[in-house]
Short mmCIF file of the N, C-alpha and C atoms (twelve columns), coordinates in Angstrom:
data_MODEL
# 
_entry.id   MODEL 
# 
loop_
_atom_site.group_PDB 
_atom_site.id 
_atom_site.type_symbol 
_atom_site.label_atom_id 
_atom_site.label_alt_id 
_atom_site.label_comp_id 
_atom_site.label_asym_id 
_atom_site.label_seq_id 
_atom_site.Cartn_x 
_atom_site.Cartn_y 
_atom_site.Cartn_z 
_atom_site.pdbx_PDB_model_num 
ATOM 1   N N  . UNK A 1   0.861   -1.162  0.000  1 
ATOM 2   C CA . UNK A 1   0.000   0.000   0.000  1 
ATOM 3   C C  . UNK A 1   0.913   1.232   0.000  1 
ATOM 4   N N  . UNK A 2   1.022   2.180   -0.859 1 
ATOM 5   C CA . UNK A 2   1.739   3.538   -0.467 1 
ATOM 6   C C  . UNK A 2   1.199   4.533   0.029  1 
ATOM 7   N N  . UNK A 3   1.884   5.480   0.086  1 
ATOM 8   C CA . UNK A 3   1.773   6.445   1.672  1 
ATOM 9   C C  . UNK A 3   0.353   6.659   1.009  1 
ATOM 10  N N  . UNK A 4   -0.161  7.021   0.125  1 
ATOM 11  C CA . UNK A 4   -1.096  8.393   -0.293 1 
ATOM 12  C C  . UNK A 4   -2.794  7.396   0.355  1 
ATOM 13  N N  . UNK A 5   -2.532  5.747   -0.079 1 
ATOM 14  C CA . UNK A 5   -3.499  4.951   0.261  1 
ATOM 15  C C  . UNK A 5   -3.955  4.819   1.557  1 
ATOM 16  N N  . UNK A 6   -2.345  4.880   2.387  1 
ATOM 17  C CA . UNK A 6   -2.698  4.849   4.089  1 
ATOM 18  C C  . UNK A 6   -3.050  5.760   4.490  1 
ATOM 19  N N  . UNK A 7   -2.688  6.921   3.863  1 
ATOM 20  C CA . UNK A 7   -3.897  8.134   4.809  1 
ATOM 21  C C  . UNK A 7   -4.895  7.802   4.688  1 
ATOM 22  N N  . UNK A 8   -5.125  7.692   3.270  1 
ATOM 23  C CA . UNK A 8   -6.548  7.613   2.607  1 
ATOM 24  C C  . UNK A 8   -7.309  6.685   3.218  1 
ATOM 25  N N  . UNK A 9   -6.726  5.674   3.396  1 
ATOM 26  C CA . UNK A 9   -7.594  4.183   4.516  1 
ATOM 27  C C  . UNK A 9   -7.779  4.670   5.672  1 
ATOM 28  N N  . UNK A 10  -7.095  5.657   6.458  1 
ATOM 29  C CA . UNK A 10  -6.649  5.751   8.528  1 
ATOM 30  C C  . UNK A 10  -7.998  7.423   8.159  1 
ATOM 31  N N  . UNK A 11  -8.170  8.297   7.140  1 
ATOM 32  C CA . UNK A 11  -9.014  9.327   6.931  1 
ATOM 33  C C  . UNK A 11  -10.540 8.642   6.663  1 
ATOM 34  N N  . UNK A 12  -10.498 7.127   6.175  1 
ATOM 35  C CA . UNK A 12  -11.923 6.580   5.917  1 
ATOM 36  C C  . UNK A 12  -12.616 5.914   7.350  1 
ATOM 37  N N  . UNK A 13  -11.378 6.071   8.103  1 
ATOM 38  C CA . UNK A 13  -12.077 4.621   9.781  1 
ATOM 39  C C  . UNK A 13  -12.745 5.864   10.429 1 
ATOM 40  N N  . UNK A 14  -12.439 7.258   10.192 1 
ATOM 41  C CA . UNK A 14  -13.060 8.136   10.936 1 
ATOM 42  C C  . UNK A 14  -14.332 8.924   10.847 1 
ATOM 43  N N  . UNK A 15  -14.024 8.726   9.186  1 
ATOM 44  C CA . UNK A 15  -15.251 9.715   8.568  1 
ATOM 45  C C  . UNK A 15  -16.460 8.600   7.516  1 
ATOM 46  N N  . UNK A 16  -16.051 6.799   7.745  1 
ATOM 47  C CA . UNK A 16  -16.596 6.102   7.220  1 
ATOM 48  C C  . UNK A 16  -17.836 5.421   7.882  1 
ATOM 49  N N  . UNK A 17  -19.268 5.424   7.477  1 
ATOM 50  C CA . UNK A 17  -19.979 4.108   8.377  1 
ATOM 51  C C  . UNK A 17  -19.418 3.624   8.959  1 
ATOM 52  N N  . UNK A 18  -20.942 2.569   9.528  1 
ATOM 53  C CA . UNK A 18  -20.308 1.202   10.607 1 
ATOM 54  C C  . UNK A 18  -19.767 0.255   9.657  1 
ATOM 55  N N  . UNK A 19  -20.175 -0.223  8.852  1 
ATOM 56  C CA . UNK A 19  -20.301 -1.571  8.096  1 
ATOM 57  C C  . UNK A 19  -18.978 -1.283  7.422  1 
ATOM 58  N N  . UNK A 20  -18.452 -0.343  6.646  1 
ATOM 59  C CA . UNK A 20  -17.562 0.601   6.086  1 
ATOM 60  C C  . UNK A 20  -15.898 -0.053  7.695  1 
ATOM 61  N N  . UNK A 21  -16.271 0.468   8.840  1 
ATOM 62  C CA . UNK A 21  -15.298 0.441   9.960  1 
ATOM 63  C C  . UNK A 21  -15.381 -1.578  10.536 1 
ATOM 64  N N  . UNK A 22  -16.556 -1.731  10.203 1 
ATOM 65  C CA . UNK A 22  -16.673 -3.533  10.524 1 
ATOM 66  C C  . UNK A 22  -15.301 -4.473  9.548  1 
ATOM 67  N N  . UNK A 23  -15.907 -3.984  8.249  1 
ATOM 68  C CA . UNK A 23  -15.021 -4.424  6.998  1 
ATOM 69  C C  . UNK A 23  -13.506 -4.654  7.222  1 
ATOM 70  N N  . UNK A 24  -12.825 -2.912  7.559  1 
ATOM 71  C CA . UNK A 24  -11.560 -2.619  7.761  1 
ATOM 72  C C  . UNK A 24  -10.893 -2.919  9.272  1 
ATOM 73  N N  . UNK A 25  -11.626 -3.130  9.869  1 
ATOM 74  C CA . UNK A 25  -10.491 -3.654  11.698 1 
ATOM 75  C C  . UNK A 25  -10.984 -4.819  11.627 1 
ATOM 76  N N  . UNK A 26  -9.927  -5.470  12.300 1 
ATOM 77  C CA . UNK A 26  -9.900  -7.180  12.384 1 
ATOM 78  C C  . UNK A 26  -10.792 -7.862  13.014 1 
ATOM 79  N N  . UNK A 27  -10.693 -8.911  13.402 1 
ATOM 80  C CA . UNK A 27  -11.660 -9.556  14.601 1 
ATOM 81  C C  . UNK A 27  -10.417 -9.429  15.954 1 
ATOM 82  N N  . UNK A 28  -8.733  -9.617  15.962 1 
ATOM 83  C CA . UNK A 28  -8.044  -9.878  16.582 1 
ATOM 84  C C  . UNK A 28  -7.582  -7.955  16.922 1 
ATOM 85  N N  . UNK A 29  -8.315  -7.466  16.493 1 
ATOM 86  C CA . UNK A 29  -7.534  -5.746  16.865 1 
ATOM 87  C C  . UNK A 29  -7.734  -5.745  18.109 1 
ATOM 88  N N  . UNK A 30  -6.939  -4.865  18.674 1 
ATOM 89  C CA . UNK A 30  -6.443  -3.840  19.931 1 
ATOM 90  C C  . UNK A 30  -6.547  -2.711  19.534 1 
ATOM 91  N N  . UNK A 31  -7.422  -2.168  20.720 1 
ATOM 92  C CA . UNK A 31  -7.537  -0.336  20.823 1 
ATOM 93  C C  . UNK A 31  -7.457  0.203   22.492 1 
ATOM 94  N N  . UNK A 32  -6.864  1.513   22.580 1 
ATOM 95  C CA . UNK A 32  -6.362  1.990   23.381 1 
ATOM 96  C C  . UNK A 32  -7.500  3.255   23.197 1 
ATOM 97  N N  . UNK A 33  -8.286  3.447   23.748 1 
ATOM 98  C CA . UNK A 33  -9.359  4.825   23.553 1 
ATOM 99  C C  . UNK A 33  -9.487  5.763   24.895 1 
ATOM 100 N N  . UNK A 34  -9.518  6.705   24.926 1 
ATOM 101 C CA . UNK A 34  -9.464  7.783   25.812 1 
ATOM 102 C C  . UNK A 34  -10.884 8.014   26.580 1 
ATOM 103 N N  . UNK A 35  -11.115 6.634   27.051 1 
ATOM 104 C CA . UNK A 35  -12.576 6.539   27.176 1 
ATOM 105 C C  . UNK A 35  -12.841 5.103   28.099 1 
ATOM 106 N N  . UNK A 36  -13.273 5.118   29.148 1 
ATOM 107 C CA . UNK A 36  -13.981 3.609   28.981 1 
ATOM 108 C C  . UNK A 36  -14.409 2.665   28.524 1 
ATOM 109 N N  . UNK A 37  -14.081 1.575   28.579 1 
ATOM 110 C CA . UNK A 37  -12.989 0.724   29.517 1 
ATOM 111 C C  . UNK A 37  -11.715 1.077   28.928 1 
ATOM 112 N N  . UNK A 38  -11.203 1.781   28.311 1 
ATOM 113 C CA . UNK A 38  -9.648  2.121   28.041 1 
ATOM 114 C C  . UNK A 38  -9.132  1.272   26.577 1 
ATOM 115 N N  . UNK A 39  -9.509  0.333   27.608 1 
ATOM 116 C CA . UNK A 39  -9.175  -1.035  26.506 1 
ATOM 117 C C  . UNK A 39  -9.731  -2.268  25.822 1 
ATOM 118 N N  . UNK A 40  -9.505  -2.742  24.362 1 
ATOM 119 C CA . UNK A 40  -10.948 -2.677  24.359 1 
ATOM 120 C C  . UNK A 40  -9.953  -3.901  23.022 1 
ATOM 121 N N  . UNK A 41  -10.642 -5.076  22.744 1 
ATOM 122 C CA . UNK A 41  -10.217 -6.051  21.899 1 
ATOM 123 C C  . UNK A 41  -11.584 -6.800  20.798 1 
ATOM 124 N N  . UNK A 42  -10.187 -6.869  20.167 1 
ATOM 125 C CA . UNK A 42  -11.870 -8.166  18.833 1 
ATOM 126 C C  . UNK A 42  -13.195 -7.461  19.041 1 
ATOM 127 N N  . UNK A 43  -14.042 -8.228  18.807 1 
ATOM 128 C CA . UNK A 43  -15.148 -7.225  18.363 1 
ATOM 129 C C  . UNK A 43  -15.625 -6.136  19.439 1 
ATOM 130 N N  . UNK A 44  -15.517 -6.476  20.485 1 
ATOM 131 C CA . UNK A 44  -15.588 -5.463  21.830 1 
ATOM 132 C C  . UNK A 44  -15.083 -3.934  20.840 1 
ATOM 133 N N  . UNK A 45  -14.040 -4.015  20.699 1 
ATOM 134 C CA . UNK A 45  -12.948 -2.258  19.907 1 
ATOM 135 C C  . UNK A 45  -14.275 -2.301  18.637 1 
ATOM 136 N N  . UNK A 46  -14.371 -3.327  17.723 1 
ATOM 137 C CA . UNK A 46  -14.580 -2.603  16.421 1 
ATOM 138 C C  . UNK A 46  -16.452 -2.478  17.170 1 
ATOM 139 N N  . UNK A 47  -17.241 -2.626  17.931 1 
ATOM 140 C CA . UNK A 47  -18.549 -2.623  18.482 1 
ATOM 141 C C  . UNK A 47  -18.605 -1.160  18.633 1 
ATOM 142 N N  . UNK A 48  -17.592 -0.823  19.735 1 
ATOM 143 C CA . UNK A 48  -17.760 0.327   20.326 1 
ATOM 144 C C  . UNK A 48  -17.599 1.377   19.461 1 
ATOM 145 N N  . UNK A 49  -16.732 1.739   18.692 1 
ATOM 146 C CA . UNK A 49  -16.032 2.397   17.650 1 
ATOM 147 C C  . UNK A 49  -16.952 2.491   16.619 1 
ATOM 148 N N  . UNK A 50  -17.486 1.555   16.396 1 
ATOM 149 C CA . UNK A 50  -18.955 1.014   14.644 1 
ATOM 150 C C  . UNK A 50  -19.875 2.532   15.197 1 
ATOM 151 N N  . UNK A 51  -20.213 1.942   16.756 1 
ATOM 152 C CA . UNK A 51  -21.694 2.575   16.949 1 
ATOM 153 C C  . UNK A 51  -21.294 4.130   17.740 1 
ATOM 154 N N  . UNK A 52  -20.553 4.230   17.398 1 
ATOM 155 C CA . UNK A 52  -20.211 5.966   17.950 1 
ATOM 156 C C  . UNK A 52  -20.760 7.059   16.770 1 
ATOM 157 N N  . UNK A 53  -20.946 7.799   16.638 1 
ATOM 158 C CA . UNK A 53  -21.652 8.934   15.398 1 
ATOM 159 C C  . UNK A 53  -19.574 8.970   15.047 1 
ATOM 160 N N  . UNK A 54  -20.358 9.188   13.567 1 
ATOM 161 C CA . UNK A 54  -18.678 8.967   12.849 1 
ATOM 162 C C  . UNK A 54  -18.077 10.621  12.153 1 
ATOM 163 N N  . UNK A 55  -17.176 11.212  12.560 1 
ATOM 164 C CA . UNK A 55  -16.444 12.602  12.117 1 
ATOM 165 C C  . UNK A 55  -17.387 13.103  11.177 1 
ATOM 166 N N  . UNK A 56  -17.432 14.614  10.898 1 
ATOM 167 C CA . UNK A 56  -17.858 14.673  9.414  1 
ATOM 168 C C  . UNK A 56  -16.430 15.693  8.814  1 
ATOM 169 N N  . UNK A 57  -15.451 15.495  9.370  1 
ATOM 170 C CA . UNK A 57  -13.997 16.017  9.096  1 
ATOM 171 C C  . UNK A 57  -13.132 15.600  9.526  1 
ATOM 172 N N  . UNK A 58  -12.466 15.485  9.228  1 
ATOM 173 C CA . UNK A 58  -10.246 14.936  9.499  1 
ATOM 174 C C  . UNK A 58  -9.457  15.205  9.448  1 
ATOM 175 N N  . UNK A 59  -8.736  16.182  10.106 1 
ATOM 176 C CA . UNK A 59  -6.986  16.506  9.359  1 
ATOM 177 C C  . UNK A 59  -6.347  15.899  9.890  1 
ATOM 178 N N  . UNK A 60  -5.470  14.902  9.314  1 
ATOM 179 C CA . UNK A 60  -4.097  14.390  9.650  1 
ATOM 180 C C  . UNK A 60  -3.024  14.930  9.690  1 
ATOM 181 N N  . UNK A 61  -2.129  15.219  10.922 1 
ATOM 182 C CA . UNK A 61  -1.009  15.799  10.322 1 
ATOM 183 C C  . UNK A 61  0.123   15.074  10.917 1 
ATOM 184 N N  . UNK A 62  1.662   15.360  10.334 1 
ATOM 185 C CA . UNK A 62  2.624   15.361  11.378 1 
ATOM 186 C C  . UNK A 62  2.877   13.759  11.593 1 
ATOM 187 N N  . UNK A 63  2.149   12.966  10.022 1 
ATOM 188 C CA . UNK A 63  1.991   11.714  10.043 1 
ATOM 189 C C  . UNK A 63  3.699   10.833  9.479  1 
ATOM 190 N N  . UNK A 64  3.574   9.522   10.288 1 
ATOM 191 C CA . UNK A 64  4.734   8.622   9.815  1 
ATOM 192 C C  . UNK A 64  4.592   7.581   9.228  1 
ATOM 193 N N  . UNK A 65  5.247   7.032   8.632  1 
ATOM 194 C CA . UNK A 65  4.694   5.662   8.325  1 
ATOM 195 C C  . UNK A 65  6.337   4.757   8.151  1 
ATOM 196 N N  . UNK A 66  5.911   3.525   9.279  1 
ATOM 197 C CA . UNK A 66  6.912   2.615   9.181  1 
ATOM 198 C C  . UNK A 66  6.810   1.647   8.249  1 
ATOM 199 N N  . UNK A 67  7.218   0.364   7.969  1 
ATOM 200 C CA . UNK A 67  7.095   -0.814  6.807  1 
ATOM 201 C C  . UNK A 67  7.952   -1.710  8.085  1 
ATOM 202 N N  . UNK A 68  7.916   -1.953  9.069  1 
ATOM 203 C CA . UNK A 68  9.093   -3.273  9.197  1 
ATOM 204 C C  . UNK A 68  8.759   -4.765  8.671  1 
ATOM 205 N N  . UNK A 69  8.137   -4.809  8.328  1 
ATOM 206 C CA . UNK A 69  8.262   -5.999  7.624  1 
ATOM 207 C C  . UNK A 69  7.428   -6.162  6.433  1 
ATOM 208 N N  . UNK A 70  7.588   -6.870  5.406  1 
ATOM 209 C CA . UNK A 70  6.252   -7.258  4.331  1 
ATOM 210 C C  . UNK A 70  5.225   -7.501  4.805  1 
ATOM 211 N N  . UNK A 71  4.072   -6.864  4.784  1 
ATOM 212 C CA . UNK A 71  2.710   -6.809  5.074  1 
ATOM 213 C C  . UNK A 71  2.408   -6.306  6.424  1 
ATOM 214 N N  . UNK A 72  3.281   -5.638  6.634  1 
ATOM 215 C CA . UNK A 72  3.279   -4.706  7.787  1 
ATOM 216 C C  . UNK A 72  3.184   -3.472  8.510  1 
ATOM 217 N N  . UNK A 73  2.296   -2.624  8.461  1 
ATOM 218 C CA . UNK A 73  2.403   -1.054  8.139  1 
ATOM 219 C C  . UNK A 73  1.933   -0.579  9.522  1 
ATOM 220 N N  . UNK A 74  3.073   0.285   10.127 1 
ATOM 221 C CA . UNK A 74  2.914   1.420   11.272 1 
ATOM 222 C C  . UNK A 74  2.872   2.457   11.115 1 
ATOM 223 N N  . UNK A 75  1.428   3.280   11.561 1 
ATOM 224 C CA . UNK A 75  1.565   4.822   11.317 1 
ATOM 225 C C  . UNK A 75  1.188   5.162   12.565 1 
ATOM 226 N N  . UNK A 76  1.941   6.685   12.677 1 
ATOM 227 C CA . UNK A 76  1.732   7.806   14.325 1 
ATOM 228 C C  . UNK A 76  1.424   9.006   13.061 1 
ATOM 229 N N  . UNK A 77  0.580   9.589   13.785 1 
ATOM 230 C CA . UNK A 77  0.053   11.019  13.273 1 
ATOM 231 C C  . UNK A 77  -0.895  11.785  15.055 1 
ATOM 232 N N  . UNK A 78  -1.056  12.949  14.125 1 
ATOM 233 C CA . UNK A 78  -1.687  13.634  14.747 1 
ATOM 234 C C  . UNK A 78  -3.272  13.713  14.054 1 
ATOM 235 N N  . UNK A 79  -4.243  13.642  15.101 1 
ATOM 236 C CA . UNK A 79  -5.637  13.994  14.106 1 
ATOM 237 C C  . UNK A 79  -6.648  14.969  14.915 1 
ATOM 238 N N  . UNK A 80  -7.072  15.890  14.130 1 
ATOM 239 C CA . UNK A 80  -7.860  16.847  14.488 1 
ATOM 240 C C  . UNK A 80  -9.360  16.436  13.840 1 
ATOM 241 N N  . UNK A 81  -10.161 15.940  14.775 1 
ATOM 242 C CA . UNK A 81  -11.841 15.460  13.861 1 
ATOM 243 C C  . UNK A 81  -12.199 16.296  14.883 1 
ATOM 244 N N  . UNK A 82  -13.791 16.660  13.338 1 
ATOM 245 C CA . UNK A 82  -14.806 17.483  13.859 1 
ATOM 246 C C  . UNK A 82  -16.654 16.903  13.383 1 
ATOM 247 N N  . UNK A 83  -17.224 17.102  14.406 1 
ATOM 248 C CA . UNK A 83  -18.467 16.904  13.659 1 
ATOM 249 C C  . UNK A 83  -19.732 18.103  14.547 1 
ATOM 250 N N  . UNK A 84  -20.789 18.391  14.269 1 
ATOM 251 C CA . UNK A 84  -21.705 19.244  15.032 1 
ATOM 252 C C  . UNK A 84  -21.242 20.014  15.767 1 
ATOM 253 N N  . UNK A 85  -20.097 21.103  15.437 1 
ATOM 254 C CA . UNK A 85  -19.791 21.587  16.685 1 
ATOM 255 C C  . UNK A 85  -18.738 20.998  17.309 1 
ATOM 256 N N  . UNK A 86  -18.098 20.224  17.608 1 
ATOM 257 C CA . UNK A 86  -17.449 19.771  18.510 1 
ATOM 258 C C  . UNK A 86  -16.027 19.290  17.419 1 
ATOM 259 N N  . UNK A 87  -14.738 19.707  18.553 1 
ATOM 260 C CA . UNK A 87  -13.630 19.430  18.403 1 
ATOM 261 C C  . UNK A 87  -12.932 18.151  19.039 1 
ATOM 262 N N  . UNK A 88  -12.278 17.523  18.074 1 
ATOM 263 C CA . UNK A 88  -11.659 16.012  19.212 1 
ATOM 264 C C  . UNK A 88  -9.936  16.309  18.325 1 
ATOM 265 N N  . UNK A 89  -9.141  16.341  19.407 1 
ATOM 266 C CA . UNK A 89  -7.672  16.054  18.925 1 
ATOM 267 C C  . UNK A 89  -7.197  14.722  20.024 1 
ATOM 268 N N  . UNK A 90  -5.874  14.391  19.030 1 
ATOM 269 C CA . UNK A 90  -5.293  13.137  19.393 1 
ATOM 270 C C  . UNK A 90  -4.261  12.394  18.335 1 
ATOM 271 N N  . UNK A 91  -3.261  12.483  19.616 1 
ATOM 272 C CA . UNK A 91  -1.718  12.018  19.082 1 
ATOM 273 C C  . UNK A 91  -1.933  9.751   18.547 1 
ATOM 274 N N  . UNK A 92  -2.119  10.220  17.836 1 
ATOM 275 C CA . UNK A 92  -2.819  8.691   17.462 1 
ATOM 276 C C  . UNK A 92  -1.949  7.254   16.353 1 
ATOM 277 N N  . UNK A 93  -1.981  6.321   17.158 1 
ATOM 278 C CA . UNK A 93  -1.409  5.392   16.064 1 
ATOM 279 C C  . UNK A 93  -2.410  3.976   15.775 1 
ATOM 280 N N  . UNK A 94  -1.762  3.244   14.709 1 
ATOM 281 C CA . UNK A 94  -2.399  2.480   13.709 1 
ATOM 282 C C  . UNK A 94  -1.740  1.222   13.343 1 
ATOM 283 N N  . UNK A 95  -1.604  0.046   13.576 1 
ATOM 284 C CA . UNK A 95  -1.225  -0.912  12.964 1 
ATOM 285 C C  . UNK A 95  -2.280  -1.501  11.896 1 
ATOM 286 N N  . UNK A 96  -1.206  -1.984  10.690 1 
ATOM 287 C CA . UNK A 96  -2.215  -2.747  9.546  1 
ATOM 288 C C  . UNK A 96  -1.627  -4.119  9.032  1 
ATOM 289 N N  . UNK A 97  -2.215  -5.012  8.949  1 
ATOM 290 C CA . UNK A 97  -1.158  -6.344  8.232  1 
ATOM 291 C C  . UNK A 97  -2.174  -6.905  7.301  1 
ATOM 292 N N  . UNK A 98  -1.813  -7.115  6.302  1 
ATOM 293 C CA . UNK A 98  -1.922  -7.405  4.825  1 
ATOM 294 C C  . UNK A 98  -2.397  -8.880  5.000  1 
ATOM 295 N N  . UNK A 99  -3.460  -8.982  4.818  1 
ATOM 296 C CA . UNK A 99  -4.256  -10.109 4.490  1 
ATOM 297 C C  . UNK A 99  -4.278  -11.558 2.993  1 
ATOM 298 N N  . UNK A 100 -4.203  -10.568 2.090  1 
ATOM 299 C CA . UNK A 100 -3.859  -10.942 0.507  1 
ATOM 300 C C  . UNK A 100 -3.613  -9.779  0.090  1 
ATOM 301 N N  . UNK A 101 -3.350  -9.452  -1.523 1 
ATOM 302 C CA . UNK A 101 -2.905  -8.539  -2.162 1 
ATOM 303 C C  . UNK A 101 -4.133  -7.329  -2.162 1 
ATOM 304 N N  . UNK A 102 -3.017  -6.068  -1.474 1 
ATOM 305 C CA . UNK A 102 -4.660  -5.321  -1.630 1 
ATOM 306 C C  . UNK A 102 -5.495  -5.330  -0.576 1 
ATOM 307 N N  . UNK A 103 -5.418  -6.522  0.473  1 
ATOM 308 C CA . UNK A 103 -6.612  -6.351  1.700  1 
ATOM 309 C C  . UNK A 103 -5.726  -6.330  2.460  1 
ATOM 310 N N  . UNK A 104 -5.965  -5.001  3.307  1 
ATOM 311 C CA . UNK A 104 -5.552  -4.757  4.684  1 
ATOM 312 C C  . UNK A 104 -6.769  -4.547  5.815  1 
ATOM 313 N N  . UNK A 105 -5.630  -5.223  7.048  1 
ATOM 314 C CA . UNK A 105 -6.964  -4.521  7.984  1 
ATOM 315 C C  . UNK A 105 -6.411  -4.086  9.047  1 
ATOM 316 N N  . UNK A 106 -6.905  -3.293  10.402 1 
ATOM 317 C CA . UNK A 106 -6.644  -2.643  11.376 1 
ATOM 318 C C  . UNK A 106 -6.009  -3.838  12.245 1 
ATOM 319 N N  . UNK A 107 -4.969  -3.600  13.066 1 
ATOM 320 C CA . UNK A 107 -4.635  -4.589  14.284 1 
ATOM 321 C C  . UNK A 107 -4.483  -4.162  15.698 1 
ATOM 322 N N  . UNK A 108 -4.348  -3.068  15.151 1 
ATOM 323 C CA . UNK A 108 -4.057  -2.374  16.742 1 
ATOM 324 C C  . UNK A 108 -4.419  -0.831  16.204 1 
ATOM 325 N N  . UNK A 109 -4.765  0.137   17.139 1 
ATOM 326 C CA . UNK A 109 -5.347  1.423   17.209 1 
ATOM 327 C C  . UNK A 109 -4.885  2.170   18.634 1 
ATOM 328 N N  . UNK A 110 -5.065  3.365   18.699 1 
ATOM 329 C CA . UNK A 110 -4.401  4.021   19.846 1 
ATOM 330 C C  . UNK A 110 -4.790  5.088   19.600 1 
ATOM 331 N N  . UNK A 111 -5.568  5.734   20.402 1 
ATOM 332 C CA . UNK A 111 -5.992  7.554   20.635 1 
ATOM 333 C C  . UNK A 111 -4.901  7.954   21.880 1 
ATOM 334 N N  . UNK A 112 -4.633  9.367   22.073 1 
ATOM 335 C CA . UNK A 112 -4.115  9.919   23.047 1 
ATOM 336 C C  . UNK A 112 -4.657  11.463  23.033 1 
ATOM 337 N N  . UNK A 113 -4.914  11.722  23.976 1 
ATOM 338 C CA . UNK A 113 -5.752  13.487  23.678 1 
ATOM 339 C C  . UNK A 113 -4.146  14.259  24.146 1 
ATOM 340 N N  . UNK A 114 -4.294  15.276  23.871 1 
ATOM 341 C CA . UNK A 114 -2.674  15.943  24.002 1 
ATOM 342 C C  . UNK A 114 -2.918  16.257  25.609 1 
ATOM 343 N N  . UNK A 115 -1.689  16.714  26.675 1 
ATOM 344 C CA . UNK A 115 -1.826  15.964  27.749 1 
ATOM 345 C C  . UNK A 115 -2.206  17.652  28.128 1 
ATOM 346 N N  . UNK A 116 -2.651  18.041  29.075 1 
ATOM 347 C CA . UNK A 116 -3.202  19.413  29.971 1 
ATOM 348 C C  . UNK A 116 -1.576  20.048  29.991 1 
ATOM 349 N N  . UNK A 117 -1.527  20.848  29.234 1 
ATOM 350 C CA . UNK A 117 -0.644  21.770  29.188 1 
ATOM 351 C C  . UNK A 117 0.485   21.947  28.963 1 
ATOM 352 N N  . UNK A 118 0.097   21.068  27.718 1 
ATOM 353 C CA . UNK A 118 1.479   20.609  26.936 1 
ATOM 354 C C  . UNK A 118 1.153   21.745  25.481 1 
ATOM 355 N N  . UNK A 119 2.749   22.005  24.952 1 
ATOM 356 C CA . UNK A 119 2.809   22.964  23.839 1 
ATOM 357 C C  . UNK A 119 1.831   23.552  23.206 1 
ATOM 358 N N  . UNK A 120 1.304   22.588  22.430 1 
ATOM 359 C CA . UNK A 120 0.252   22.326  21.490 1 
ATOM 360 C C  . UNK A 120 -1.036  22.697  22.092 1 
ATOM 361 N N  . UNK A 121 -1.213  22.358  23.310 1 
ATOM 362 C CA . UNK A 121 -2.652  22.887  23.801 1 
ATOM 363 C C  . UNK A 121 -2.580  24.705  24.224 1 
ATOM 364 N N  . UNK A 122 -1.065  24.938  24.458 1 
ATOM 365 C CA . UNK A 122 -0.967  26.595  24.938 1 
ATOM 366 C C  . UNK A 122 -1.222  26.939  23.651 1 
ATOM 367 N N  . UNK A 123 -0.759  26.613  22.419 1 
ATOM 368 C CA . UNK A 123 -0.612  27.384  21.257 1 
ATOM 369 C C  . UNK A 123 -2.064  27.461  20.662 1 
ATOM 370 N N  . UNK A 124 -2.633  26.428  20.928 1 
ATOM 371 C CA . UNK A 124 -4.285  26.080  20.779 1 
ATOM 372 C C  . UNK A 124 -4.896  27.352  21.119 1 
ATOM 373 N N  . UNK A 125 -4.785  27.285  22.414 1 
ATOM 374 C CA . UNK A 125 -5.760  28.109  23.514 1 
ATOM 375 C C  . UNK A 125 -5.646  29.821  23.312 1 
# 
């Protein structure tokens, strides 16, 4: 998958349906959410996540992307989503592993909200 696809896939889990977010995370994913229960596996992560109201905006920024191995893709970014009013930021990462040619899916996930009074939130404010 190249870079332009993995945004394009990590910009669709936010601003995509349920059935759309069912498809793309695994049955075996891990998520780390800024939220109760914290932690959250297999269909438990992709349940909670499906039935939440989904972004109607995304900016990614400040994004990386590793490869360590064939069929293996790590990204850290930053994401700013918005929907009705409301602002959500978060220092966020993404594991993906390649299924067959062409199918990837989520394995692991990770939100972090930026921490109370760190850089980024003074420059915010």
């Amino acid at each position: 998958m190249d870079d332009d696809r993995v945004w394009s896939f990590e910009k669709s889990l936010w601003t995509g349906g349920a059935d759309h977010y069912r498809e793309l995370v695994d049955d075996e994913c891990l998520m780390v959410l800024p939220q109760p229960p914290f932690v959250l596996s297999g269909s438990q992560a992709i349940e909670a996540v499906a039935d939440t109201p989904r972004w109607s905006e995304v900016e990614l920024s400040g994004g990386q992307i590793s490869r360590p191995q064939e069929g293996l893709i790590v990204i850290a970014y930053h994401a700013k989503a918005s929907r009705d009013g409301e602002t959500y930021l978060a220092h966020c990462t993404s594991t993906y592993r390649r299924l067959s040619h062409e199918v990837w899916r989520v394995v692991q996930h990770q939100q972090t909200p930026p921490l109370v009074g760190s850089t980024a939130e003074k420059a915010a404010g």
